């Protein structure tokens, strides 16, 4: 077989395996989607019928109960390993780090209890109930190979599943925070990123609240794909190849910040017809792979961009 044929066969196998993984997966929705999200509520029965994905509702109180049973000593062992690889520790105290690590172990117990393959959590409830954040826990869960998203945003978590299963690269879930329509550049930011997917990182506080633990990661420059699936049935899609051209360090946005150049692609999509707030960035140009994945679906999705 030629190299080209082998490439095509591998791509077809990857697409088939991605669909099978999603079909056989269970996602935990821990708490409700955050109130300010756009296009975050999905029809669980329709998603089950269309994708095969099981979405289970899990009360946030279960995480809080698990958290309260985690010993500080267990959390501190994890923190020593995490901080030893960081470039620096800025705002968080030792107590902040311990509390954030306890959230990770609490979520691990929830994953085991419900046999989850992915989760998304209404993380701001952790701020109000426990005075900590989920940013560290979500970073480490993604490091572990379990897709973990923020703010109870199911559509973004499914978008992460698709991009991760298709590419084997850990995705970055982020918000577009500023746009320049004249040169087609968009700044994306969020307070968590998988530390396995960055070149280095600093330990920061959570941007919006100033408490807990956030992560400021430096993501490799170069080719990226921006992807999002949404709609109540998860049948709306947007995706483009682009270039990640810089990591930024503004004190007026979430901790991990990147500047993405869409080059010749019109970015008015983000202003006029976006699929929700969050979008997913994954290393590499995967437009053709995603296109083939879409063509293989048993329904006709609505393409926004």
mmCIF file of C-alpha atoms in Angstrom:
data_model
loop_
_atom_site.group_PDB
_atom_site.id
_atom_site.type_symbol
_atom_site.label_atom_id
_atom_site.label_comp_id
_atom_site.label_asym_id
_atom_site.label_seq_id
_atom_site.Cartn_x
_atom_site.Cartn_y
_atom_site.Cartn_z
ATOM 1 C CA UNK A 1 0.000 0.000 0.000
ATOM 2 C CA UNK A 2 1.218 3.497 -0.754
ATOM 3 C CA UNK A 3 1.782 6.079 1.949
ATOM 4 C CA UNK A 4 -1.266 8.014 0.706
ATOM 5 C CA UNK A 5 -3.541 4.978 0.959
ATOM 6 C CA UNK A 6 -2.244 4.207 4.453
ATOM 7 C CA UNK A 7 -2.987 7.789 5.484
ATOM 8 C CA UNK A 8 -6.553 7.548 4.190
ATOM 9 C CA UNK A 9 -7.135 4.198 5.907
ATOM 10 C CA UNK A 10 -5.804 5.528 9.222
ATOM 11 C CA UNK A 11 -8.068 8.558 8.932
ATOM 12 C CA UNK A 12 -11.131 6.383 8.258
ATOM 13 C CA UNK A 13 -10.275 4.167 11.220
ATOM 14 C CA UNK A 14 -9.859 7.225 13.454
ATOM 15 C CA UNK A 15 -13.273 8.548 12.375
ATOM 16 C CA UNK A 16 -14.936 5.181 12.993
ATOM 17 C CA UNK A 17 -13.301 4.850 16.403
ATOM 18 C CA UNK A 18 -14.303 8.390 17.372
ATOM 19 C CA UNK A 19 -17.952 7.712 16.613
ATOM 20 C CA UNK A 20 -17.814 4.427 18.521
ATOM 21 C CA UNK A 21 -16.185 6.054 21.549
ATOM 22 C CA UNK A 22 -18.830 8.766 21.713
ATOM 23 C CA UNK A 23 -21.601 6.201 21.222
ATOM 24 C CA UNK A 24 -20.300 4.156 24.150
ATOM 25 C CA UNK A 25 -19.522 7.085 26.457
ATOM 26 C CA UNK A 26 -21.192 8.530 29.515
ATOM 27 C CA UNK A 27 -20.827 12.226 30.321
ATOM 28 C CA UNK A 28 -21.546 13.646 33.745
ATOM 29 C CA UNK A 29 -23.283 17.018 33.926
ATOM 30 C CA UNK A 30 -22.401 18.136 37.438
ATOM 31 C CA UNK A 31 -24.789 20.913 38.341
ATOM 32 C CA UNK A 32 -26.651 23.014 35.786
ATOM 33 C CA UNK A 33 -24.985 24.967 32.945
ATOM 34 C CA UNK A 34 -23.817 28.401 34.093
ATOM 35 C CA UNK A 35 -26.599 30.982 33.796
ATOM 36 C CA UNK A 36 -24.729 33.305 31.421
ATOM 37 C CA UNK A 37 -23.899 30.728 28.772
ATOM 38 C CA UNK A 38 -25.381 30.920 25.277
ATOM 39 C CA UNK A 39 -26.420 27.700 23.531
ATOM 40 C CA UNK A 40 -25.449 25.503 26.469
ATOM 41 C CA UNK A 41 -28.620 23.465 27.083
ATOM 42 C CA UNK A 42 -29.043 20.248 25.137
ATOM 43 C CA UNK A 43 -31.873 17.764 24.692
ATOM 44 C CA UNK A 44 -30.381 14.719 26.402
ATOM 45 C CA UNK A 45 -32.775 12.246 24.784
ATOM 46 C CA UNK A 46 -32.162 13.673 21.313
ATOM 47 C CA UNK A 47 -28.400 13.568 21.878
ATOM 48 C CA UNK A 48 -28.664 9.952 23.022
ATOM 49 C CA UNK A 49 -30.656 9.048 19.900
ATOM 50 C CA UNK A 50 -28.416 10.969 17.499
ATOM 51 C CA UNK A 51 -24.968 10.386 18.991
ATOM 52 C CA UNK A 52 -25.432 7.485 21.382
ATOM 53 C CA UNK A 53 -23.936 9.602 24.171
ATOM 54 C CA UNK A 54 -25.427 9.152 27.622
ATOM 55 C CA UNK A 55 -25.589 12.352 29.690
ATOM 56 C CA UNK A 56 -26.275 11.886 33.398
ATOM 57 C CA UNK A 57 -27.201 14.637 35.843
ATOM 58 C CA UNK A 58 -25.102 14.675 39.002
ATOM 59 C CA UNK A 59 -25.875 17.060 41.881
ATOM 60 C CA UNK A 60 -23.032 19.400 42.790
ATOM 61 C CA UNK A 61 -23.556 18.401 46.428
ATOM 62 C CA UNK A 62 -22.011 15.007 45.655
ATOM 63 C CA UNK A 63 -18.744 16.702 44.727
ATOM 64 C CA UNK A 64 -18.888 18.796 47.886
ATOM 65 C CA UNK A 65 -19.459 15.693 50.028
ATOM 66 C CA UNK A 66 -16.542 13.901 48.372
ATOM 67 C CA UNK A 67 -14.368 16.982 48.804
ATOM 68 C CA UNK A 68 -15.028 17.074 52.533
ATOM 69 C CA UNK A 69 -13.824 13.477 52.864
ATOM 70 C CA UNK A 70 -10.464 14.040 51.137
ATOM 71 C CA UNK A 71 -7.528 14.295 53.526
ATOM 72 C CA UNK A 72 -5.184 17.271 53.143
ATOM 73 C CA UNK A 73 -2.179 14.947 53.112
ATOM 74 C CA UNK A 74 -3.410 13.207 49.973
ATOM 75 C CA UNK A 75 -3.954 16.528 48.240
ATOM 76 C CA UNK A 76 -0.564 17.892 49.263
ATOM 77 C CA UNK A 77 1.241 14.976 47.661
ATOM 78 C CA UNK A 78 -0.327 15.884 44.343
ATOM 79 C CA UNK A 79 0.438 19.570 44.793
ATOM 80 C CA UNK A 80 4.142 18.920 45.325
ATOM 81 C CA UNK A 81 4.319 17.161 41.965
ATOM 82 C CA UNK A 82 2.231 19.812 40.186
ATOM 83 C CA UNK A 83 4.110 22.842 41.491
ATOM 84 C CA UNK A 84 7.545 21.302 40.940
ATOM 85 C CA UNK A 85 6.963 21.545 37.184
ATOM 86 C CA UNK A 86 5.586 25.094 37.219
ATOM 87 C CA UNK A 87 7.640 28.105 36.186
ATOM 88 C CA UNK A 88 6.334 30.014 39.201
ATOM 89 C CA UNK A 89 3.574 30.252 41.780
ATOM 90 C CA UNK A 90 2.022 33.685 41.840
ATOM 91 C CA UNK A 91 -1.127 34.436 43.886
ATOM 92 C CA UNK A 92 -2.207 31.052 45.362
ATOM 93 C CA UNK A 93 -1.297 30.138 48.929
ATOM 94 C CA UNK A 94 -0.500 26.649 50.157
ATOM 95 C CA UNK A 95 -4.075 26.391 51.435
ATOM 96 C CA UNK A 96 -5.439 27.447 48.032
ATOM 97 C CA UNK A 97 -3.436 24.708 46.362
ATOM 98 C CA UNK A 98 -4.553 22.060 48.844
ATOM 99 C CA UNK A 99 -8.228 22.920 48.383
ATOM 100 C CA UNK A 100 -7.916 22.885 44.577
ATOM 101 C CA UNK A 101 -6.231 19.468 44.672
ATOM 102 C CA UNK A 102 -9.024 18.093 46.860
ATOM 103 C CA UNK A 103 -11.497 19.014 44.117
ATOM 104 C CA UNK A 104 -9.487 16.838 41.717
ATOM 105 C CA UNK A 105 -9.721 13.799 43.995
ATOM 106 C CA UNK A 106 -13.410 14.467 44.645
ATOM 107 C CA UNK A 107 -14.103 14.501 40.911
ATOM 108 C CA UNK A 108 -12.029 11.332 40.447
ATOM 109 C CA UNK A 109 -14.344 9.608 42.922
ATOM 110 C CA UNK A 110 -17.394 10.876 41.015
ATOM 111 C CA UNK A 111 -15.909 9.602 37.745
ATOM 112 C CA UNK A 112 -15.435 6.177 39.284
ATOM 113 C CA UNK A 113 -18.908 6.111 40.858
ATOM 114 C CA UNK A 114 -20.709 6.891 37.600
ATOM 115 C CA UNK A 115 -18.180 5.265 35.232
ATOM 116 C CA UNK A 116 -17.764 8.540 33.348
ATOM 117 C CA UNK A 117 -15.776 9.089 30.162
ATOM 118 C CA UNK A 118 -16.238 12.854 30.293
ATOM 119 C CA UNK A 119 -17.688 15.526 32.536
ATOM 120 C CA UNK A 120 -18.571 19.178 32.732
ATOM 121 C CA UNK A 121 -19.135 20.996 35.991
ATOM 122 C CA UNK A 122 -20.862 24.175 37.113
ATOM 123 C CA UNK A 123 -17.564 25.267 38.571
ATOM 124 C CA UNK A 124 -18.624 28.630 40.014
ATOM 125 C CA UNK A 125 -20.632 26.698 42.634
ATOM 126 C CA UNK A 126 -17.276 25.515 43.967
ATOM 127 C CA UNK A 127 -16.368 29.155 44.495
ATOM 128 C CA UNK A 128 -19.500 29.905 46.504
ATOM 129 C CA UNK A 129 -19.660 26.620 48.415
ATOM 130 C CA UNK A 130 -15.993 25.801 49.030
ATOM 131 C CA UNK A 131 -14.107 29.025 48.247
ATOM 132 C CA UNK A 132 -12.004 27.228 45.673
ATOM 133 C CA UNK A 133 -12.017 26.629 41.929
ATOM 134 C CA UNK A 134 -12.108 23.665 39.589
ATOM 135 C CA UNK A 135 -9.422 24.898 37.185
ATOM 136 C CA UNK A 136 -6.643 22.689 38.569
ATOM 137 C CA UNK A 137 -8.879 19.626 38.763
ATOM 138 C CA UNK A 138 -10.074 19.995 35.180
ATOM 139 C CA UNK A 139 -6.519 20.471 33.938
ATOM 140 C CA UNK A 140 -5.352 17.286 35.628
ATOM 141 C CA UNK A 141 -8.376 15.255 34.528
ATOM 142 C CA UNK A 142 -7.670 16.212 30.910
ATOM 143 C CA UNK A 143 -4.051 15.225 31.521
ATOM 144 C CA UNK A 144 -5.406 11.833 32.600
ATOM 145 C CA UNK A 145 -7.223 11.429 29.292
ATOM 146 C CA UNK A 146 -10.701 12.125 30.669
ATOM 147 C CA UNK A 147 -12.394 15.026 28.891
ATOM 148 C CA UNK A 148 -13.352 17.627 31.497
ATOM 149 C CA UNK A 149 -15.030 20.928 30.676
ATOM 150 C CA UNK A 150 -16.048 24.059 32.549
ATOM 151 C CA UNK A 151 -19.276 25.778 33.498
ATOM 152 C CA UNK A 152 -21.628 22.865 32.850
ATOM 153 C CA UNK A 153 -21.277 23.485 29.105
ATOM 154 C CA UNK A 154 -22.259 20.141 27.562
ATOM 155 C CA UNK A 155 -21.843 21.185 23.933
ATOM 156 C CA UNK A 156 -18.283 22.349 24.586
ATOM 157 C CA UNK A 157 -17.439 19.148 26.430
ATOM 158 C CA UNK A 158 -18.740 17.102 23.471
ATOM 159 C CA UNK A 159 -16.685 19.325 21.173
ATOM 160 C CA UNK A 160 -13.660 18.464 23.296
ATOM 161 C CA UNK A 161 -14.459 14.758 23.029
ATOM 162 C CA UNK A 162 -14.675 14.904 19.244
ATOM 163 C CA UNK A 163 -11.431 16.828 18.789
ATOM 164 C CA UNK A 164 -9.548 14.718 21.327
ATOM 165 C CA UNK A 165 -10.707 11.391 19.912
ATOM 166 C CA UNK A 166 -10.060 12.464 16.320
ATOM 167 C CA UNK A 167 -6.613 14.007 16.823
ATOM 168 C CA UNK A 168 -5.201 12.512 20.060
ATOM 169 C CA UNK A 169 -4.297 16.087 21.049
ATOM 170 C CA UNK A 170 -5.716 17.508 24.281
ATOM 171 C CA UNK A 171 -8.041 20.411 23.396
ATOM 172 C CA UNK A 172 -8.210 23.863 24.982
ATOM 173 C CA UNK A 173 -11.686 25.202 25.829
ATOM 174 C CA UNK A 174 -11.760 28.992 25.759
ATOM 175 C CA UNK A 175 -13.788 32.131 25.145
ATOM 176 C CA UNK A 176 -13.135 34.608 22.335
ATOM 177 C CA UNK A 177 -12.490 37.789 24.330
ATOM 178 C CA UNK A 178 -11.514 40.254 21.606
ATOM 179 C CA UNK A 179 -11.649 40.347 17.809
ATOM 180 C CA UNK A 180 -10.020 42.375 15.075
ATOM 181 C CA UNK A 181 -12.159 42.015 11.967
ATOM 182 C CA UNK A 182 -9.674 43.972 9.875
ATOM 183 C CA UNK A 183 -6.906 41.399 10.192
ATOM 184 C CA UNK A 184 -8.993 38.338 11.216
ATOM 185 C CA UNK A 185 -7.306 37.839 14.586
ATOM 186 C CA UNK A 186 -9.081 36.592 17.694
ATOM 187 C CA UNK A 187 -7.873 36.469 21.289
ATOM 188 C CA UNK A 188 -9.041 33.402 23.244
ATOM 189 C CA UNK A 189 -8.691 32.952 26.990
ATOM 190 C CA UNK A 190 -9.632 30.675 29.881
ATOM 191 C CA UNK A 191 -8.357 29.950 33.387
ATOM 192 C CA UNK A 192 -7.647 26.276 32.865
ATOM 193 C CA UNK A 193 -5.640 24.304 30.350
ATOM 194 C CA UNK A 194 -4.214 20.788 30.465
ATOM 195 C CA UNK A 195 -0.604 21.157 31.573
ATOM 196 C CA UNK A 196 0.357 18.247 29.290
ATOM 197 C CA UNK A 197 -0.712 20.352 26.300
ATOM 198 C CA UNK A 198 1.412 23.439 27.083
ATOM 199 C CA UNK A 199 5.122 24.163 26.842
ATOM 200 C CA UNK A 200 5.220 25.623 30.367
ATOM 201 C CA UNK A 201 2.845 27.080 32.922
ATOM 202 C CA UNK A 202 2.512 29.385 35.915
ATOM 203 C CA UNK A 203 0.225 28.795 38.890
ATOM 204 C CA UNK A 204 -2.169 31.723 39.158
ATOM 205 C CA UNK A 205 -5.420 32.649 40.864
ATOM 206 C CA UNK A 206 -8.775 32.396 39.119
ATOM 207 C CA UNK A 207 -9.210 35.589 37.105
ATOM 208 C CA UNK A 208 -12.864 36.489 37.750
ATOM 209 C CA UNK A 209 -12.824 35.849 41.495
ATOM 210 C CA UNK A 210 -9.174 36.322 42.433
ATOM 211 C CA UNK A 211 -9.278 33.163 44.559
ATOM 212 C CA UNK A 212 -8.343 29.511 44.222
ATOM 213 C CA UNK A 213 -6.010 28.221 41.539
ATOM 214 C CA UNK A 214 -5.948 29.055 37.844
ATOM 215 C CA UNK A 215 -3.366 28.042 35.266
ATOM 216 C CA UNK A 216 -1.537 30.321 32.892
ATOM 217 C CA UNK A 217 -0.148 28.063 30.212
ATOM 218 C CA UNK A 218 2.016 28.837 27.215
ATOM 219 C CA UNK A 219 0.634 26.970 24.236
ATOM 220 C CA UNK A 220 2.836 25.955 21.334
ATOM 221 C CA UNK A 221 2.690 28.388 18.427
ATOM 222 C CA UNK A 222 1.680 27.108 15.012
ATOM 223 C CA UNK A 223 -1.225 25.386 13.327
ATOM 224 C CA UNK A 224 -4.476 25.015 15.270
ATOM 225 C CA UNK A 225 -8.038 24.045 14.493
ATOM 226 C CA UNK A 226 -10.927 25.930 16.091
ATOM 227 C CA UNK A 227 -14.038 23.770 16.480
ATOM 228 C CA UNK A 228 -17.491 23.895 18.057
ATOM 229 C CA UNK A 229 -20.592 21.749 17.987
ATOM 230 C CA UNK A 230 -23.838 22.978 19.500
ATOM 231 C CA UNK A 231 -27.593 23.262 19.311
ATOM 232 C CA UNK A 232 -30.062 21.361 21.467
ATOM 233 C CA UNK A 233 -29.534 18.229 19.336
ATOM 234 C CA UNK A 234 -25.816 18.885 18.828
ATOM 235 C CA UNK A 235 -26.335 19.293 15.104
ATOM 236 C CA UNK A 236 -24.776 22.735 14.557
ATOM 237 C CA UNK A 237 -21.089 22.901 13.629
ATOM 238 C CA UNK A 238 -18.336 25.452 13.071
ATOM 239 C CA UNK A 239 -14.662 24.769 12.345
ATOM 240 C CA UNK A 240 -11.669 26.466 10.762
ATOM 241 C CA UNK A 241 -7.927 25.994 10.512
ATOM 242 C CA UNK A 242 -5.844 28.879 11.817
ATOM 243 C CA UNK A 243 -2.473 29.884 13.272
ATOM 244 C CA UNK A 244 -1.753 30.415 16.942
ATOM 245 C CA UNK A 245 0.701 33.274 16.676
ATOM 246 C CA UNK A 246 1.260 34.420 20.249
ATOM 247 C CA UNK A 247 0.669 33.806 23.954
ATOM 248 C CA UNK A 248 -0.524 36.908 25.801
ATOM 249 C CA UNK A 249 -0.279 38.131 29.373
ATOM 250 C CA UNK A 250 -3.044 40.647 30.030
ATOM 251 C CA UNK A 251 -4.334 41.207 33.563
ATOM 252 C CA UNK A 252 -7.783 41.857 32.073
ATOM 253 C CA UNK A 253 -8.590 38.362 30.817
ATOM 254 C CA UNK A 254 -8.553 34.746 31.971
ATOM 255 C CA UNK A 255 -5.101 33.360 32.661
ATOM 256 C CA UNK A 256 -4.248 31.304 29.573
ATOM 257 C CA UNK A 257 -4.475 33.673 26.609
ATOM 258 C CA UNK A 258 -3.639 33.096 22.963
ATOM 259 C CA UNK A 259 -3.857 35.171 19.805
ATOM 260 C CA UNK A 260 -5.135 33.244 16.783
ATOM 261 C CA UNK A 261 -4.816 34.405 13.187
ATOM 262 C CA UNK A 262 -7.570 33.125 10.896
ATOM 263 C CA UNK A 263 -5.697 34.631 7.943
ATOM 264 C CA UNK A 264 -8.138 34.751 5.003
ATOM 265 C CA UNK A 265 -11.188 33.504 6.911
ATOM 266 C CA UNK A 266 -13.818 36.084 7.794
ATOM 267 C CA UNK A 267 -14.257 36.115 11.589
ATOM 268 C CA UNK A 268 -17.624 37.880 11.594
ATOM 269 C CA UNK A 269 -18.989 34.452 12.522
ATOM 270 C CA UNK A 270 -18.097 35.259 16.139
ATOM 271 C CA UNK A 271 -20.149 38.461 15.982
ATOM 272 C CA UNK A 272 -23.130 37.340 13.926
ATOM 273 C CA UNK A 273 -23.667 33.598 14.167
ATOM 274 C CA UNK A 274 -21.521 31.929 16.874
ATOM 275 C CA UNK A 275 -22.359 28.561 18.386
ATOM 276 C CA UNK A 276 -22.267 29.633 22.009
ATOM 277 C CA UNK A 277 -19.574 31.317 24.064
ATOM 278 C CA UNK A 278 -16.877 28.693 24.301
ATOM 279 C CA UNK A 279 -14.895 27.307 21.382
ATOM 280 C CA UNK A 280 -12.320 24.535 21.245
ATOM 281 C CA UNK A 281 -8.739 24.900 20.047
ATOM 282 C CA UNK A 282 -6.653 21.856 19.212
ATOM 283 C CA UNK A 283 -3.096 21.683 17.903
ATOM 284 C CA UNK A 284 -2.688 20.968 14.196
ATOM 285 C CA UNK A 285 -4.692 21.637 11.047
ATOM 286 C CA UNK A 286 -7.517 19.107 11.010
ATOM 287 C CA UNK A 287 -10.063 20.742 8.731
ATOM 288 C CA UNK A 288 -10.089 17.874 6.217
ATOM 289 C CA UNK A 289 -10.316 15.253 8.966
ATOM 290 C CA UNK A 290 -13.271 17.023 10.578
ATOM 291 C CA UNK A 291 -14.900 17.434 7.167
ATOM 292 C CA UNK A 292 -14.665 13.675 6.601
ATOM 293 C CA UNK A 293 -16.002 13.066 10.094
ATOM 294 C CA UNK A 294 -19.020 15.263 9.344
ATOM 295 C CA UNK A 295 -19.635 13.476 6.044
ATOM 296 C CA UNK A 296 -19.720 10.171 7.917
ATOM 297 C CA UNK A 297 -22.534 11.248 10.278
ATOM 298 C CA UNK A 298 -26.025 9.796 9.932
ATOM 299 C CA UNK A 299 -27.613 13.243 9.828
ATOM 300 C CA UNK A 300 -27.019 16.522 8.005
ATOM 301 C CA UNK A 301 -25.546 19.076 10.415
ATOM 302 C CA UNK A 302 -26.031 22.808 10.064
ATOM 303 C CA UNK A 303 -22.676 24.417 9.277
ATOM 304 C CA UNK A 304 -22.220 27.941 10.647
ATOM 305 C CA UNK A 305 -18.707 28.676 9.404
#
